[in-house]
Coordinates of C-alpha atoms and ligand atoms in Angstrom, one line a residue:
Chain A
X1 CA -89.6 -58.8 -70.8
X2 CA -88.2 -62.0 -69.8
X3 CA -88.4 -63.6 -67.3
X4 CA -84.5 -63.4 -65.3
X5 CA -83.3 -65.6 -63.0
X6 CA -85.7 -68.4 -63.6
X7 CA -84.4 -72.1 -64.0
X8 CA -83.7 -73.6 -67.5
X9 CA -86.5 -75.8 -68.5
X10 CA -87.2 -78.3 -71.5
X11 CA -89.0 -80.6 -72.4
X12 CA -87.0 -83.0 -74.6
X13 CA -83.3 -83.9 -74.9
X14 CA -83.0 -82.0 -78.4
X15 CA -84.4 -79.1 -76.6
X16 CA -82.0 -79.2 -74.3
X17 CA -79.6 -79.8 -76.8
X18 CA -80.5 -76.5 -78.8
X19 CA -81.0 -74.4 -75.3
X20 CA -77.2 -75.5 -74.4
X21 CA -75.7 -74.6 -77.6
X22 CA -77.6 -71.0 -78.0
X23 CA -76.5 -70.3 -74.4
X24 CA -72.8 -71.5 -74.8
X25 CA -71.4 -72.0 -77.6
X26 CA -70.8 -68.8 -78.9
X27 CA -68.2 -68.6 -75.7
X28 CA -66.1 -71.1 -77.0
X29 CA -62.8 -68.3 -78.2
X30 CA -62.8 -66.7 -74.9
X31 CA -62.5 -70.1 -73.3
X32 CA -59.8 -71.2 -75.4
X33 CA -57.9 -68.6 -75.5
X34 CA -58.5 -68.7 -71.3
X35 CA -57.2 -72.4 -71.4
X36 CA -54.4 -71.7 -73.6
X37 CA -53.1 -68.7 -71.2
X38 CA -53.4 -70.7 -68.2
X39 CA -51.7 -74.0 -69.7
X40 CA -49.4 -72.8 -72.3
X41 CA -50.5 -75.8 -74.1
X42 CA -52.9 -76.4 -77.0
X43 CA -53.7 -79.8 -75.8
X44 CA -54.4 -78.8 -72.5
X45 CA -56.5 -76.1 -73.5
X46 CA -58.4 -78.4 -75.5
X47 CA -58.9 -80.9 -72.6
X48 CA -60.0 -78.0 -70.0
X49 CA -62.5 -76.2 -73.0
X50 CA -64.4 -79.8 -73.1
X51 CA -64.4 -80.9 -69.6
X52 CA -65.9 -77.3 -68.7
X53 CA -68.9 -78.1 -71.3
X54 CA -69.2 -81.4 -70.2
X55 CA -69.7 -80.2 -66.4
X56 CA -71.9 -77.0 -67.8
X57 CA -74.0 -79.8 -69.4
X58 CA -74.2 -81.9 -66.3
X59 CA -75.3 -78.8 -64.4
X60 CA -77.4 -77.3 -66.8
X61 CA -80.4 -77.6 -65.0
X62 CA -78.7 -75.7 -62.0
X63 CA -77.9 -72.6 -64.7
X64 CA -80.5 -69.8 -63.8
X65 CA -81.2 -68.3 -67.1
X66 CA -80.6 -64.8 -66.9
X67 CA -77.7 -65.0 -65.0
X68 CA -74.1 -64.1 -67.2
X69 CA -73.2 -66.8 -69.0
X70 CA -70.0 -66.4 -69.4
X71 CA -68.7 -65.3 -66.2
X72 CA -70.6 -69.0 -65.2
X73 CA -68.7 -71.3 -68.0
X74 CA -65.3 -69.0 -67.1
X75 CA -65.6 -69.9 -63.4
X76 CA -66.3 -73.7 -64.2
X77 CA -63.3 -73.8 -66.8
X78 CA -61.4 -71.9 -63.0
X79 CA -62.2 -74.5 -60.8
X80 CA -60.9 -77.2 -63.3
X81 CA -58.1 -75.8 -64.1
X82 CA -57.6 -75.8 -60.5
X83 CA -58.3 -79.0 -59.6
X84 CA -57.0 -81.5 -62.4
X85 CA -54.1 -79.2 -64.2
X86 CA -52.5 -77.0 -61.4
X87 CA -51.9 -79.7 -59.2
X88 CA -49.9 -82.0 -62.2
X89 CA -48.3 -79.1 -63.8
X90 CA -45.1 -77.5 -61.8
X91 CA -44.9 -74.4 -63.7
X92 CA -41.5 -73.6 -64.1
X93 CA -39.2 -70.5 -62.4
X94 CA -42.9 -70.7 -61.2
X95 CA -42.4 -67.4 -57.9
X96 CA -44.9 -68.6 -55.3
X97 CA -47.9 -66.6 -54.6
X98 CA -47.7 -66.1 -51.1
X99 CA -44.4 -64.9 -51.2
X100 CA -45.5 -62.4 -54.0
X101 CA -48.2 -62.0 -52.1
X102 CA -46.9 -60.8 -49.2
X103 CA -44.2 -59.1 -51.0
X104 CA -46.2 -56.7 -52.5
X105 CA -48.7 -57.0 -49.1
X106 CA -45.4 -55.2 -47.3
X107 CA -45.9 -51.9 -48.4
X108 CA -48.9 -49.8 -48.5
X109 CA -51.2 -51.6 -51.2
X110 CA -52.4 -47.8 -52.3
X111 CA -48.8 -47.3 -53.8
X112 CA -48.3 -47.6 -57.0
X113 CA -45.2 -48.2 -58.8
X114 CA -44.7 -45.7 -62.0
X115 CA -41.5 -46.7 -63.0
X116 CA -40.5 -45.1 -65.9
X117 CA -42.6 -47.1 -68.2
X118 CA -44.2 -45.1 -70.9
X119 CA -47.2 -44.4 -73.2
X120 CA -45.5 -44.2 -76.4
X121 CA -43.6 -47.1 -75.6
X122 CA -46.3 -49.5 -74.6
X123 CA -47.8 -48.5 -78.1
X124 CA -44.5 -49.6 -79.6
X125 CA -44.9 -52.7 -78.5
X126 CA -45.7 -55.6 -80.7
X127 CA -48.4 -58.4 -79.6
X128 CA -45.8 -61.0 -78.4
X129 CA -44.0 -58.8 -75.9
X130 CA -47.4 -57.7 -74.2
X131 CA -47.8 -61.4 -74.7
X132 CA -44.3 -62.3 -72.5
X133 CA -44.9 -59.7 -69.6
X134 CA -48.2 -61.4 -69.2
X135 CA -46.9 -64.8 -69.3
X136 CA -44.2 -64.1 -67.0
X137 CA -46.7 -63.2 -64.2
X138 CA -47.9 -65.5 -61.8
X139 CA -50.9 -67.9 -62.6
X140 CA -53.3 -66.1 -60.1
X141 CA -51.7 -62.8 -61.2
X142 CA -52.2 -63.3 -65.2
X143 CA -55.8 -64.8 -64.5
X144 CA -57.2 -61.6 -63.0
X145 CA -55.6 -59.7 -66.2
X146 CA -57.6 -61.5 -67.9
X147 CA -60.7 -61.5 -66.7
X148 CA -60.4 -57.8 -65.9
X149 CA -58.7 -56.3 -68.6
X150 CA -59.1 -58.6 -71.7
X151 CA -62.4 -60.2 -70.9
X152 CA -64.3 -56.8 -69.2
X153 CA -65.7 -58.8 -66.1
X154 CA -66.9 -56.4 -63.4
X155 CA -65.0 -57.0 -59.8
X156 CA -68.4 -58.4 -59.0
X157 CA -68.2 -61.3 -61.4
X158 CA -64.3 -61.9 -60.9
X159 CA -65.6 -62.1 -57.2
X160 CA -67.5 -65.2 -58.4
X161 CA -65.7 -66.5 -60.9
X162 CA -63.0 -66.5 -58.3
X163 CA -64.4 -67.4 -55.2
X164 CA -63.1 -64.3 -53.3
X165 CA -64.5 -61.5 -51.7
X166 CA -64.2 -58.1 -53.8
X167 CA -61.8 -56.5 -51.7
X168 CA -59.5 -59.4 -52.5
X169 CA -59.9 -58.6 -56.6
X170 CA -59.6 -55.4 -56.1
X171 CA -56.2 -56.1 -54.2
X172 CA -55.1 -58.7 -56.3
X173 CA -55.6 -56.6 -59.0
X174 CA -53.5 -53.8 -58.0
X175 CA -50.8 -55.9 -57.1
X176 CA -50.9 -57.7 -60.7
X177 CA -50.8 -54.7 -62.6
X178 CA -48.2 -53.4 -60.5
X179 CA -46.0 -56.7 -62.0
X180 CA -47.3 -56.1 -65.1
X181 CA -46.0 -52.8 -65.6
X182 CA -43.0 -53.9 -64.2
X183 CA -42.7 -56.6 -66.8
X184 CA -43.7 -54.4 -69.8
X185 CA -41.4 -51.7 -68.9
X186 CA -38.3 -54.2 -69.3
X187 CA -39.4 -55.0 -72.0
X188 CA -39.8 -51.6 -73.0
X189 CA -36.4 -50.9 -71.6
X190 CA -34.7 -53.8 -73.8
X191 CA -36.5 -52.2 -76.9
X192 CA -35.1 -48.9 -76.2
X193 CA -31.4 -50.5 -76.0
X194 CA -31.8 -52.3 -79.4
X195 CA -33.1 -49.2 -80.7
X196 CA -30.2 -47.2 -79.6
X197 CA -27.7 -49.7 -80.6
X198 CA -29.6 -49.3 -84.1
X199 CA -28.8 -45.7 -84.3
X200 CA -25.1 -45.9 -83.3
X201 CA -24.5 -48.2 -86.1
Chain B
X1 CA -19.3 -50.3 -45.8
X2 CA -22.0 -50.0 -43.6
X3 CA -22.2 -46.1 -45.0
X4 CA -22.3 -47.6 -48.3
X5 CA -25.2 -49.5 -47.5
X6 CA -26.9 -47.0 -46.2
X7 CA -26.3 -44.8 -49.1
X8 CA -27.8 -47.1 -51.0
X9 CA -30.6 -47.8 -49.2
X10 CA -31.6 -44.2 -48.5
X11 CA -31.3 -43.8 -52.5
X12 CA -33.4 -46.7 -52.7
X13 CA -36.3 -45.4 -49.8
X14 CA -35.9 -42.0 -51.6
X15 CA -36.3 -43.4 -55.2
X16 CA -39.2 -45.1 -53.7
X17 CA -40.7 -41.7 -51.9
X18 CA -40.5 -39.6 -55.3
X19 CA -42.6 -42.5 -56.9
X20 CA -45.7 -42.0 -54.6
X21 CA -48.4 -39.9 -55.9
X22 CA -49.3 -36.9 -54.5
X23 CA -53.2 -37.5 -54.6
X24 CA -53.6 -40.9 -53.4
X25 CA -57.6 -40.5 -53.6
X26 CA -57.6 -40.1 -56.6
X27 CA -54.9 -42.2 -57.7
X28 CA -57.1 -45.4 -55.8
X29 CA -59.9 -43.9 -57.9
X30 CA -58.5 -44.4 -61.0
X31 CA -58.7 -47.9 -61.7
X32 CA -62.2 -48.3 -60.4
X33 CA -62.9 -45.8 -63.2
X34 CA -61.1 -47.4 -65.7
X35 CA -62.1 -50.4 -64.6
X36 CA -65.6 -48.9 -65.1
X37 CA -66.2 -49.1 -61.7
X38 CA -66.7 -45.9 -60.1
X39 CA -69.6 -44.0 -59.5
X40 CA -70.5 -40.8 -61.8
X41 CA -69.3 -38.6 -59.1
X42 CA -66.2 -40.6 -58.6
X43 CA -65.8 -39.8 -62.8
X44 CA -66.7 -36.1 -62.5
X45 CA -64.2 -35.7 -59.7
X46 CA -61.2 -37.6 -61.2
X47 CA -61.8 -36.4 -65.1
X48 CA -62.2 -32.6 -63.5
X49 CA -58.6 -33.2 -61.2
X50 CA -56.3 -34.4 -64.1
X51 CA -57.2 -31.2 -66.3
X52 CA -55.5 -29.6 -63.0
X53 CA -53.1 -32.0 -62.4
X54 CA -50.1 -33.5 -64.4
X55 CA -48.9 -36.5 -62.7
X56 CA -52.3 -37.7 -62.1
X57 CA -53.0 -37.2 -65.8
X58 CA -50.2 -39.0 -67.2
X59 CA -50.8 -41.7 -64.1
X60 CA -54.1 -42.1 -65.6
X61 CA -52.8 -42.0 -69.5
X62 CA -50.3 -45.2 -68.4
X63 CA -53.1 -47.3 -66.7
X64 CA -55.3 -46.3 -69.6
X65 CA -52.9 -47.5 -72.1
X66 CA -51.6 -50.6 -70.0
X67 CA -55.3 -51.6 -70.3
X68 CA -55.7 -51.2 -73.7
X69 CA -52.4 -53.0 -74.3
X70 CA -54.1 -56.2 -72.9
X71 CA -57.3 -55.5 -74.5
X72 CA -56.0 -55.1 -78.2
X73 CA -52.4 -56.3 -79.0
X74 CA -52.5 -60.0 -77.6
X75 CA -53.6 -62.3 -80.4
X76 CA -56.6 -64.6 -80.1
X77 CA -55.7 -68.3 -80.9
X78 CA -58.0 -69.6 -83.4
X79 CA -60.3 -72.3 -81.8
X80 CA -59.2 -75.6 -83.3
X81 CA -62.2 -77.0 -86.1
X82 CA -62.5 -79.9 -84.0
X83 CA -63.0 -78.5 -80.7
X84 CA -67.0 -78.1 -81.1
X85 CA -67.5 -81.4 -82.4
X86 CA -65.5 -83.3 -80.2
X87 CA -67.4 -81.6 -77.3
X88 CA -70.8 -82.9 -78.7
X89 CA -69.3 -86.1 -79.4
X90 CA -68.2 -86.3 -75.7
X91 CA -71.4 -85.0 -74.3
X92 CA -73.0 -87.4 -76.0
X93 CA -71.1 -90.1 -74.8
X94 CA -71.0 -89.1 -71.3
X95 CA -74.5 -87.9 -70.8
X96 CA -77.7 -89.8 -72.5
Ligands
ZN301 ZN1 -53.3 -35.4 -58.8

């Protein structure tokens, strides 16, 4: 077996070279398609996908081998999205967290809202309206979507990628979906209407 | 006025009560399973209570499909044919 958690070494630049790309490079979809749904923006994504390999590189020798790649390269593409793009772009109609936050904080976290969204509908729907309700979510809110749902990161590795403690993902979480269903079932709603509308014709 | 307010509000608050689960274990359960989560006990006990009960099991049919929603109907963005070379090209420059 291999050995895990042992630090990368090489012994020339090309090695380097070759050890990056095998361990990376095959991420490079995910991470775009990460950039793209946190920016909204092609360019930006493309600007955030190559500053996060240029800091991977930087700290390549810090990259245990072993340890998930991707959930590392998603958590560095995080932190600079964070730092260099949240702080220029004002997102707008943007609902502050907190105030969802505590919004959602005000009743018992356990509850769940059902509304009357259902199956049959959400498998109606067509990629562009599941694409809306999760754009209309919150930044912090459509991240952990993401990572959960569309990605597949365990609450563990959304804890790191995140910097929070897994209570907090699992929280988060419950409150995004709660949004999430809220959104897809108006949009589910609208789609009934025109479908009515059809039939009265 | 005031009544009517009430009225409301008590619809509201009772709207709100009928939306509460009546098996909040489980229903907290649920996601960690989906999620992939849970324990195998945690997945006997929950797969074993929504043969038994219905609004569980259709709870658990909506998360399910919510999921699979995200999972399979958003579209991928092709990654621009640049992208790769322009991050060797900028490694290269930034890191000899
Ligand atoms: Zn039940």
């Amino acid at each position: 077996m291999e050995e895990q958690n042992s630090k990368t070494t090489y012994k020339s630049k090309e090695e380097k070279d070759s050890l990056f790309e095998k361990e990376f490079m095959h991420l490079i979809g995910p991470l775009y398609n990460f950039g793209y749904r946190l920016t909204f923006d092609e360019d930006d994504a493309n600007d955030l996908v190559q500053e996060t390999y240029l800091k991977a590189y930087r700290f390549f020798d810090s990259y245990e081998k072993g340890t998930n790649a991707k959930a590392w390269m998603f958590r560095i593409l995080k932190n600079t999205f964070i730092n260099e793009y949240r702080r220029k772009t004002k997102e707008p109609n943007k609902v502050d967290y907190q105030e969802v936050e505590s919004y959602y904080n005000s009743d018992d976290v356990n509850e769940t809202i059902t509304s009357d969204l259902r199956v049959d509908s959400l498998n109606n729907m067509i990629g562009d309206e599941v694409a809306n309700a999760l754009n209309a979510l919150d930044v912090d809110f459509r991240t952990i979507i993401i990572l959960c749902d569309l990605e597949g990161f365990t609450y563990e590795e959304m804890a790191k990628i995140l910097d929070i403690p897994i209570g907090t993902v699992r929280s988060r979480l419950h409150r995004a979906r709660n949004v999430l269903k809220e959104k897809l079932n108006e949009y589910a709603q609208s789609m009934g209407y025109k479908d009515q509308r059809k039939k009265n014709d | 006025m005031i009544d009517f307010i009430k009225e409301v509000v008590n619809k509201l608050v009772g709207k709100k009560a009928q939306q509460r689960y009546c098996c909040k274990d489980c229903l907290c359960k649920l996601n960690l399973v989906l999620d992939g989560e849970a324990s195998t006990a945690e997945i006997e006990h929950l797969q074993k209570h929504i043969h038994e009960c219905a609004p569980c099991f259709d709870h658990y049919n909506i998360e399910k499909s919510v999921k699979e929603v995200i999972k399979h109907k958003l579209e991928q963005r092709p990654v621009p044919a640049s992208l790769i070379e322009n991050i060797r090209g900028n490694i290269n420059k930034n890191c000899k």
